[in-house]
């Protein structure tokens, strides 16, 4: 993949949700939104928190895809950082409960950042 535009280079209609960056992947433009799934102060990700995060971020992806002015994406990726394998499982379980119209054609990529405390 290759970086095409950063968050500051992507233009949107006023007030739109935004995407973090755009890359080319197999010759196709893809938007990428990044988030961390963590519940302060306990760190334990609860199912309701996972659902709320996924719903909010996937809906924002749809909005940013509609409102971006200088890029067209075939897909967007929601990249979610997690602290534990259990948090990744919770996200996967809650993803199944998200309505298909909210999931759209986005891909959710979960990365386990075990022992990488500077991310948090």
Short mmCIF file of N, CA, C and O in Angstrom, two decimals:
data_model
loop_
_atom_site.label_atom_id
_atom_site.label_comp_id
_atom_site.label_asym_id
_atom_site.label_seq_id
_atom_site.Cartn_x
_atom_site.Cartn_y
_atom_site.Cartn_z
N UNK A 1 0.84 -1.19 0.00
CA UNK A 1 0.00 0.00 0.00
C UNK A 1 0.88 1.25 0.00
O UNK A 1 2.06 1.19 0.35
N UNK A 2 0.26 2.36 -0.36
CA UNK A 2 0.99 3.62 -0.45
C UNK A 2 0.10 4.73 0.08
O UNK A 2 -1.09 4.80 -0.23
N UNK A 3 0.68 5.58 0.91
CA UNK A 3 -0.06 6.73 1.43
C UNK A 3 -0.38 7.69 0.29
O UNK A 3 0.49 8.04 -0.50
N UNK A 4 -1.65 8.12 0.20
CA UNK A 4 -2.07 9.05 -0.82
C UNK A 4 -2.29 10.43 -0.22
O UNK A 4 -1.74 11.42 -0.70
N UNK A 5 -3.09 10.51 0.83
CA UNK A 5 -3.38 11.79 1.49
C UNK A 5 -3.55 11.57 2.98
O UNK A 5 -4.09 10.56 3.42
N UNK A 6 -3.10 12.56 3.74
CA UNK A 6 -3.31 12.53 5.18
C UNK A 6 -4.61 13.25 5.52
O UNK A 6 -5.24 13.88 4.66
N UNK A 7 -4.97 13.18 6.76
CA UNK A 7 -6.19 13.84 7.27
C UNK A 7 -6.25 15.32 6.89
O UNK A 7 -7.30 15.83 6.53
N UNK A 8 -5.11 15.98 6.94
CA UNK A 8 -5.07 17.42 6.65
C UNK A 8 -5.15 17.72 5.15
O UNK A 8 -5.42 18.85 4.77
N UNK A 9 -4.93 16.74 4.31
CA UNK A 9 -4.99 16.94 2.86
C UNK A 9 -6.36 16.60 2.28
O UNK A 9 -6.68 17.01 1.17
N UNK A 10 -7.15 15.85 3.01
CA UNK A 10 -8.49 15.48 2.55
C UNK A 10 -9.45 16.63 2.82
O UNK A 10 -9.45 17.21 3.91
N UNK A 11 -10.26 16.97 1.83
CA UNK A 11 -11.22 18.07 1.95
C UNK A 11 -12.64 17.51 2.00
O UNK A 11 -12.96 16.54 1.31
N UNK A 12 -13.49 18.17 2.80
CA UNK A 12 -14.86 17.72 3.01
C UNK A 12 -15.82 18.89 2.95
O UNK A 12 -15.43 20.04 3.14
N UNK A 13 -17.11 18.58 2.74
CA UNK A 13 -18.14 19.58 2.95
C UNK A 13 -18.07 20.00 4.42
O UNK A 13 -17.72 19.21 5.29
N UNK A 14 -18.40 21.24 4.70
CA UNK A 14 -18.33 21.79 6.05
C UNK A 14 -19.11 20.95 7.06
O UNK A 14 -20.24 20.54 6.79
N UNK A 15 -18.50 20.67 8.20
CA UNK A 15 -19.17 19.96 9.28
C UNK A 15 -19.17 18.45 9.16
O UNK A 15 -19.76 17.77 10.00
N UNK A 16 -18.50 17.91 8.16
CA UNK A 16 -18.50 16.46 7.94
C UNK A 16 -17.62 15.73 8.93
O UNK A 16 -16.66 16.28 9.48
N UNK A 17 -17.92 14.46 9.15
CA UNK A 17 -16.99 13.55 9.81
C UNK A 17 -15.81 13.37 8.86
O UNK A 17 -15.94 13.55 7.65
N UNK A 18 -14.65 13.00 9.41
CA UNK A 18 -13.46 12.90 8.57
C UNK A 18 -12.80 11.53 8.68
O UNK A 18 -13.06 10.77 9.61
N UNK A 19 -11.94 11.24 7.72
CA UNK A 19 -11.16 10.01 7.66
C UNK A 19 -9.71 10.37 7.97
O UNK A 19 -9.25 11.45 7.63
N UNK A 20 -8.99 9.47 8.63
CA UNK A 20 -7.63 9.77 9.08
C UNK A 20 -6.62 9.86 7.93
O UNK A 20 -5.76 10.73 7.94
N UNK A 21 -6.70 8.96 6.98
CA UNK A 21 -5.80 9.04 5.83
C UNK A 21 -6.32 8.14 4.71
O UNK A 21 -7.23 7.33 4.91
N UNK A 22 -5.74 8.31 3.53
CA UNK A 22 -6.11 7.53 2.35
C UNK A 22 -4.86 6.85 1.81
O UNK A 22 -3.79 7.44 1.77
N UNK A 23 -5.02 5.59 1.43
CA UNK A 23 -3.93 4.82 0.84
C UNK A 23 -4.42 4.17 -0.45
O UNK A 23 -5.63 4.09 -0.70
N UNK A 24 -3.48 3.71 -1.27
CA UNK A 24 -3.85 2.82 -2.36
C UNK A 24 -3.51 1.41 -1.91
O UNK A 24 -2.44 1.17 -1.34
N UNK A 25 -4.42 0.52 -2.16
CA UNK A 25 -4.26 -0.88 -1.80
C UNK A 25 -4.67 -1.70 -3.01
O UNK A 25 -5.83 -1.62 -3.43
N UNK A 26 -3.72 -2.40 -3.61
CA UNK A 26 -3.99 -3.14 -4.85
C UNK A 26 -4.58 -2.22 -5.92
O UNK A 26 -5.55 -2.54 -6.57
N UNK A 27 -3.99 -1.05 -6.03
CA UNK A 27 -4.36 -0.05 -7.05
C UNK A 27 -5.71 0.62 -6.81
O UNK A 27 -6.23 1.31 -7.69
N UNK A 28 -6.31 0.43 -5.64
CA UNK A 28 -7.60 1.05 -5.32
C UNK A 28 -7.44 2.01 -4.15
O UNK A 28 -6.72 1.72 -3.19
N UNK A 29 -8.12 3.14 -4.23
CA UNK A 29 -8.11 4.10 -3.12
C UNK A 29 -8.94 3.56 -1.96
O UNK A 29 -10.06 3.09 -2.15
N UNK A 30 -8.37 3.61 -0.77
CA UNK A 30 -9.02 3.12 0.44
C UNK A 30 -8.85 4.18 1.53
O UNK A 30 -7.74 4.68 1.74
N UNK A 31 -9.94 4.51 2.20
CA UNK A 31 -9.86 5.41 3.35
C UNK A 31 -9.60 4.59 4.60
O UNK A 31 -10.05 3.45 4.71
N UNK A 32 -8.88 5.18 5.55
CA UNK A 32 -8.58 4.49 6.81
C UNK A 32 -8.92 5.40 7.98
O UNK A 32 -8.45 6.54 8.05
N UNK A 33 -9.74 4.88 8.87
CA UNK A 33 -10.04 5.56 10.12
C UNK A 33 -9.47 4.71 11.25
O UNK A 33 -9.58 3.48 11.23
N UNK A 34 -8.86 5.36 12.23
CA UNK A 34 -8.17 4.66 13.30
C UNK A 34 -8.78 5.06 14.63
O UNK A 34 -9.09 6.23 14.86
N UNK A 35 -8.92 4.07 15.52
CA UNK A 35 -9.43 4.34 16.85
C UNK A 35 -8.82 3.35 17.84
O UNK A 35 -8.27 2.32 17.44
N UNK A 36 -8.94 3.67 19.11
CA UNK A 36 -8.50 2.78 20.18
C UNK A 36 -9.73 2.34 20.96
O UNK A 36 -10.57 3.17 21.31
N UNK A 37 -9.83 1.05 21.24
CA UNK A 37 -10.95 0.52 22.02
C UNK A 37 -10.47 0.29 23.44
O UNK A 37 -9.81 -0.70 23.74
N UNK A 38 -10.78 1.24 24.27
CA UNK A 38 -10.35 1.17 25.67
C UNK A 38 -11.38 1.87 26.54
O UNK A 38 -12.03 2.81 26.11
N UNK A 39 -11.56 1.36 27.72
CA UNK A 39 -12.54 1.92 28.65
C UNK A 39 -11.80 2.42 29.89
O UNK A 39 -11.30 1.63 30.67
N UNK A 40 -11.70 3.73 30.01
CA UNK A 40 -11.01 4.31 31.17
C UNK A 40 -11.95 4.33 32.35
O UNK A 40 -13.14 4.52 32.18
N UNK A 41 -11.53 4.18 33.57
CA UNK A 41 -10.15 3.93 34.01
C UNK A 41 -9.84 2.45 34.16
O UNK A 41 -8.71 2.09 34.44
N UNK A 42 -10.82 1.57 33.99
CA UNK A 42 -10.60 0.15 34.26
C UNK A 42 -9.93 -0.60 33.12
O UNK A 42 -9.42 -1.69 33.32
N UNK A 43 -9.96 -0.04 31.93
CA UNK A 43 -9.41 -0.65 30.71
C UNK A 43 -10.28 -1.77 30.15
O UNK A 43 -10.11 -2.13 29.01
N UNK A 44 -11.15 -2.36 30.95
CA UNK A 44 -11.96 -3.49 30.47
C UNK A 44 -13.04 -2.99 29.50
O UNK A 44 -13.88 -2.18 29.86
N UNK A 45 -13.00 -3.49 28.27
CA UNK A 45 -13.96 -3.10 27.26
C UNK A 45 -15.25 -3.89 27.45
O UNK A 45 -15.24 -5.12 27.34
N UNK A 46 -16.32 -3.21 27.75
CA UNK A 46 -17.62 -3.85 27.95
C UNK A 46 -18.35 -3.96 26.62
O UNK A 46 -18.14 -3.15 25.72
N UNK A 47 -19.22 -4.97 26.46
CA UNK A 47 -19.94 -5.13 25.21
C UNK A 47 -20.68 -3.87 24.75
O UNK A 47 -20.62 -3.52 23.56
N UNK A 48 -21.33 -3.18 25.65
CA UNK A 48 -22.06 -1.96 25.26
C UNK A 48 -21.10 -0.88 24.75
O UNK A 48 -21.43 -0.16 23.80
N UNK A 49 -19.92 -0.80 25.35
CA UNK A 49 -18.92 0.18 24.90
C UNK A 49 -18.40 -0.19 23.52
O UNK A 49 -18.20 0.68 22.68
N UNK A 50 -18.16 -1.47 23.29
CA UNK A 50 -17.68 -1.94 21.99
C UNK A 50 -18.71 -1.66 20.90
O UNK A 50 -18.37 -1.17 19.82
N UNK A 51 -19.96 -1.95 21.19
CA UNK A 51 -21.04 -1.70 20.22
C UNK A 51 -21.13 -0.21 19.89
O UNK A 51 -21.18 0.17 18.73
N UNK A 52 -21.13 0.62 20.93
CA UNK A 52 -21.24 2.06 20.74
C UNK A 52 -20.07 2.60 19.90
O UNK A 52 -20.27 3.40 18.99
N UNK A 53 -18.87 2.15 20.18
CA UNK A 53 -17.69 2.59 19.43
C UNK A 53 -17.80 2.17 17.95
O UNK A 53 -17.60 3.00 17.06
N UNK A 54 -18.11 0.91 17.71
CA UNK A 54 -18.22 0.43 16.34
C UNK A 54 -19.32 1.15 15.58
O UNK A 54 -19.13 1.58 14.43
N UNK A 55 -20.48 1.30 16.20
CA UNK A 55 -21.61 1.97 15.55
C UNK A 55 -21.23 3.40 15.18
O UNK A 55 -21.42 3.84 14.04
N UNK A 56 -20.66 4.11 16.14
CA UNK A 56 -20.29 5.51 15.93
C UNK A 56 -19.25 5.65 14.81
O UNK A 56 -19.38 6.49 13.91
N UNK A 57 -18.21 4.82 14.85
CA UNK A 57 -17.13 4.94 13.87
C UNK A 57 -17.56 4.47 12.47
O UNK A 57 -17.19 5.08 11.47
N UNK A 58 -18.36 3.43 12.40
CA UNK A 58 -18.82 2.95 11.09
C UNK A 58 -19.80 3.94 10.46
O UNK A 58 -19.78 4.15 9.25
N UNK A 59 -20.63 4.56 11.27
CA UNK A 59 -21.53 5.59 10.76
C UNK A 59 -20.72 6.80 10.27
O UNK A 59 -21.00 7.37 9.22
N UNK A 60 -19.69 7.17 11.02
CA UNK A 60 -18.83 8.30 10.62
C UNK A 60 -18.12 8.00 9.30
O UNK A 60 -17.94 8.90 8.47
N UNK A 61 -17.74 6.75 9.08
CA UNK A 61 -17.10 6.37 7.81
C UNK A 61 -18.05 6.62 6.65
O UNK A 61 -17.65 7.15 5.61
N UNK A 62 -19.31 6.25 6.82
CA UNK A 62 -20.29 6.49 5.75
C UNK A 62 -20.43 7.98 5.46
O UNK A 62 -20.49 8.39 4.30
N UNK A 63 -20.47 8.78 6.51
CA UNK A 63 -20.62 10.23 6.35
C UNK A 63 -19.39 10.82 5.65
O UNK A 63 -19.52 11.62 4.72
N UNK A 64 -18.21 10.42 6.09
CA UNK A 64 -17.00 10.98 5.46
C UNK A 64 -16.88 10.54 4.01
O UNK A 64 -16.44 11.31 3.15
N UNK A 65 -17.28 9.31 3.70
CA UNK A 65 -17.23 8.84 2.31
C UNK A 65 -18.15 9.65 1.41
O UNK A 65 -17.80 9.94 0.27
N UNK A 66 -19.32 10.02 1.92
CA UNK A 66 -20.26 10.83 1.14
C UNK A 66 -19.80 12.26 0.96
O UNK A 66 -20.11 12.90 -0.04
N UNK A 67 -19.08 12.78 1.95
CA UNK A 67 -18.77 14.21 1.98
C UNK A 67 -17.36 14.59 1.58
O UNK A 67 -17.04 15.78 1.52
N UNK A 68 -16.49 13.63 1.31
CA UNK A 68 -15.13 13.98 0.89
C UNK A 68 -15.18 14.58 -0.51
O UNK A 68 -15.94 14.12 -1.37
N UNK A 69 -14.41 15.61 -0.73
CA UNK A 69 -14.45 16.34 -2.00
C UNK A 69 -13.34 15.95 -2.96
O UNK A 69 -13.53 16.03 -4.17
N UNK A 70 -12.19 15.55 -2.45
CA UNK A 70 -11.04 15.34 -3.33
C UNK A 70 -10.54 13.89 -3.35
O UNK A 70 -9.38 13.63 -3.66
N UNK A 71 -11.42 12.95 -3.07
CA UNK A 71 -11.04 11.54 -3.07
C UNK A 71 -12.31 10.70 -3.22
O UNK A 71 -13.36 11.11 -2.75
N UNK A 72 -12.21 9.56 -3.86
CA UNK A 72 -13.31 8.60 -3.93
C UNK A 72 -12.79 7.24 -3.50
O UNK A 72 -11.82 6.74 -4.08
N UNK A 73 -13.41 6.68 -2.46
CA UNK A 73 -12.97 5.39 -1.95
C UNK A 73 -13.93 4.29 -2.37
O UNK A 73 -15.14 4.47 -2.34
N UNK A 74 -13.38 3.15 -2.72
CA UNK A 74 -14.20 1.96 -2.96
C UNK A 74 -14.59 1.34 -1.64
O UNK A 74 -15.66 0.75 -1.50
N UNK A 75 -13.71 1.46 -0.67
CA UNK A 75 -13.93 0.93 0.68
C UNK A 75 -13.21 1.82 1.67
O UNK A 75 -12.33 2.58 1.31
N UNK A 76 -13.63 1.66 2.92
CA UNK A 76 -12.85 2.23 4.01
C UNK A 76 -12.55 1.13 5.01
O UNK A 76 -13.30 0.16 5.13
N UNK A 77 -11.44 1.30 5.69
CA UNK A 77 -11.01 0.38 6.74
C UNK A 77 -11.14 1.11 8.07
O UNK A 77 -10.69 2.25 8.21
N UNK A 78 -11.76 0.44 9.04
CA UNK A 78 -11.75 0.93 10.42
C UNK A 78 -10.71 0.11 11.15
O UNK A 78 -10.87 -1.10 11.35
N UNK A 79 -9.61 0.75 11.51
CA UNK A 79 -8.50 0.08 12.20
C UNK A 79 -8.66 0.36 13.70
O UNK A 79 -8.58 1.51 14.13
N UNK A 80 -8.88 -0.71 14.46
CA UNK A 80 -9.14 -0.59 15.90
C UNK A 80 -7.99 -1.23 16.67
O UNK A 80 -7.70 -2.42 16.50
N UNK A 81 -7.35 -0.46 17.53
CA UNK A 81 -6.32 -0.96 18.43
C UNK A 81 -6.98 -1.44 19.72
O UNK A 81 -7.84 -0.74 20.27
N UNK A 82 -6.57 -2.63 20.20
CA UNK A 82 -7.09 -3.17 21.46
C UNK A 82 -5.94 -3.57 22.36
O UNK A 82 -4.83 -3.85 21.89
N UNK A 83 -6.22 -3.64 23.66
CA UNK A 83 -5.20 -4.01 24.64
C UNK A 83 -5.11 -5.51 24.88
O UNK A 83 -4.06 -6.02 25.24
N UNK A 84 -6.24 -6.22 24.74
CA UNK A 84 -6.26 -7.64 25.08
C UNK A 84 -7.01 -8.44 24.01
O UNK A 84 -7.82 -7.91 23.26
N UNK A 85 -6.72 -9.73 24.00
CA UNK A 85 -7.42 -10.64 23.09
C UNK A 85 -8.91 -10.63 23.42
O UNK A 85 -9.75 -10.68 22.53
N UNK A 86 -9.24 -10.55 24.69
CA UNK A 86 -10.65 -10.52 25.09
C UNK A 86 -11.35 -9.29 24.51
O UNK A 86 -12.49 -9.37 24.07
N UNK A 87 -10.68 -8.15 24.51
CA UNK A 87 -11.27 -6.95 23.90
C UNK A 87 -11.51 -7.15 22.42
O UNK A 87 -12.54 -6.73 21.88
N UNK A 88 -10.59 -7.83 21.74
CA UNK A 88 -10.77 -8.13 20.32
C UNK A 88 -11.99 -9.03 20.11
O UNK A 88 -12.79 -8.82 19.20
N UNK A 89 -12.15 -10.03 20.97
CA UNK A 89 -13.31 -10.91 20.89
C UNK A 89 -14.61 -10.14 21.12
O UNK A 89 -15.60 -10.36 20.43
N UNK A 90 -14.59 -9.25 22.10
CA UNK A 90 -15.78 -8.44 22.39
C UNK A 90 -16.15 -7.60 21.18
O UNK A 90 -17.33 -7.52 20.81
N UNK A 91 -15.17 -6.99 20.55
CA UNK A 91 -15.46 -6.20 19.34
C UNK A 91 -16.03 -7.08 18.23
O UNK A 91 -17.00 -6.70 17.57
N UNK A 92 -15.45 -8.25 18.04
CA UNK A 92 -15.95 -9.15 17.00
C UNK A 92 -17.40 -9.56 17.27
O UNK A 92 -18.23 -9.58 16.36
N UNK A 93 -17.69 -9.88 18.52
CA UNK A 93 -19.06 -10.27 18.88
C UNK A 93 -20.04 -9.12 18.65
O UNK A 93 -21.14 -9.32 18.13
N UNK A 94 -19.64 -7.92 19.02
CA UNK A 94 -20.53 -6.77 18.88
C UNK A 94 -20.67 -6.34 17.42
O UNK A 94 -21.71 -5.83 17.02
N UNK A 95 -19.63 -6.55 16.63
CA UNK A 95 -19.71 -6.23 15.20
C UNK A 95 -20.85 -7.01 14.55
O UNK A 95 -21.56 -6.47 13.70
N UNK A 96 -21.02 -8.25 14.95
CA UNK A 96 -22.09 -9.08 14.38
C UNK A 96 -23.47 -8.50 14.66
O UNK A 96 -24.41 -8.75 13.91
N UNK A 97 -23.59 -7.70 15.72
CA UNK A 97 -24.88 -7.11 16.08
C UNK A 97 -25.14 -5.76 15.40
O UNK A 97 -26.26 -5.24 15.46
N UNK A 98 -24.13 -5.19 14.78
CA UNK A 98 -24.29 -3.91 14.09
C UNK A 98 -25.15 -4.14 12.84
O UNK A 98 -24.89 -5.06 12.07
N UNK A 99 -26.16 -3.29 12.61
CA UNK A 99 -27.00 -3.47 11.41
C UNK A 99 -26.17 -3.41 10.12
O UNK A 99 -25.23 -2.62 10.02
N UNK A 100 -26.52 -4.24 9.14
CA UNK A 100 -25.78 -4.26 7.87
C UNK A 100 -25.68 -2.90 7.20
O UNK A 100 -24.66 -2.58 6.59
N UNK A 101 -26.72 -2.09 7.31
CA UNK A 101 -26.68 -0.77 6.67
C UNK A 101 -25.67 0.16 7.33
O UNK A 101 -25.20 1.12 6.71
N UNK A 102 -25.30 -0.12 8.57
CA UNK A 102 -24.26 0.67 9.26
C UNK A 102 -22.88 0.09 8.95
O UNK A 102 -21.94 0.84 8.73
N UNK A 103 -22.78 -1.23 8.90
CA UNK A 103 -21.50 -1.86 8.54
C UNK A 103 -21.10 -1.46 7.12
O UNK A 103 -19.93 -1.27 6.84
N UNK A 104 -22.10 -1.35 6.24
CA UNK A 104 -21.82 -0.99 4.86
C UNK A 104 -20.82 -1.93 4.23
O UNK A 104 -20.86 -3.14 4.46
N UNK A 105 -19.89 -1.38 3.47
CA UNK A 105 -18.86 -2.23 2.87
C UNK A 105 -17.50 -1.96 3.51
O UNK A 105 -16.46 -2.23 2.93
N UNK A 106 -17.52 -1.43 4.74
CA UNK A 106 -16.27 -1.17 5.46
C UNK A 106 -15.67 -2.46 5.97
O UNK A 106 -16.37 -3.42 6.28
N UNK A 107 -14.36 -2.46 6.09
CA UNK A 107 -13.61 -3.57 6.65
C UNK A 107 -13.13 -3.14 8.03
O UNK A 107 -12.60 -2.04 8.18
N UNK A 108 -13.30 -3.99 9.03
CA UNK A 108 -12.81 -3.70 10.38
C UNK A 108 -11.56 -4.54 10.61
O UNK A 108 -11.59 -5.76 10.48
N UNK A 109 -10.47 -3.86 10.92
CA UNK A 109 -9.18 -4.50 11.20
C UNK A 109 -8.87 -4.25 12.67
O UNK A 109 -8.80 -3.09 13.09
N UNK A 110 -8.68 -5.33 13.43
CA UNK A 110 -8.39 -5.21 14.85
C UNK A 110 -6.93 -5.59 15.07
O UNK A 110 -6.49 -6.66 14.65
N UNK A 111 -6.19 -4.70 15.76
CA UNK A 111 -4.79 -4.96 16.06
C UNK A 111 -4.60 -5.03 17.56
O UNK A 111 -4.96 -4.10 18.29
N UNK A 112 -4.06 -6.15 18.03
CA UNK A 112 -3.77 -6.34 19.45
C UNK A 112 -2.43 -5.70 19.78
O UNK A 112 -1.40 -6.07 19.21
N UNK A 113 -2.46 -4.72 20.67
CA UNK A 113 -1.25 -3.98 21.03
C UNK A 113 -0.81 -4.38 22.44
O UNK A 113 -0.65 -3.55 23.33
N UNK A 114 -0.60 -5.66 22.64
CA UNK A 114 -0.20 -6.19 23.93
C UNK A 114 1.22 -5.75 24.26
O UNK A 114 2.15 -6.02 23.50
N UNK A 115 1.38 -5.03 25.38
CA UNK A 115 2.70 -4.59 25.80
C UNK A 115 3.19 -3.33 25.13
O UNK A 115 4.34 -2.93 25.27
N UNK A 116 2.33 -2.67 24.35
CA UNK A 116 2.71 -1.42 23.68
C UNK A 116 1.93 -0.29 24.35
O UNK A 116 0.99 0.27 23.80
N UNK A 117 2.31 0.01 25.58
CA UNK A 117 1.55 0.95 26.40
C UNK A 117 1.55 2.39 25.89
O UNK A 117 0.67 3.16 26.21
N UNK A 118 2.53 2.78 25.08
CA UNK A 118 2.59 4.17 24.61
C UNK A 118 1.42 4.50 23.68
O UNK A 118 1.14 5.67 23.46
N UNK A 119 0.75 3.49 23.13
CA UNK A 119 -0.42 3.75 22.27
C UNK A 119 -1.56 4.33 23.08
O UNK A 119 -2.36 5.11 22.59
N UNK A 120 -1.65 3.96 24.32
CA UNK A 120 -2.79 4.36 25.15
C UNK A 120 -2.53 5.66 25.84
O UNK A 120 -3.37 6.35 26.24
#
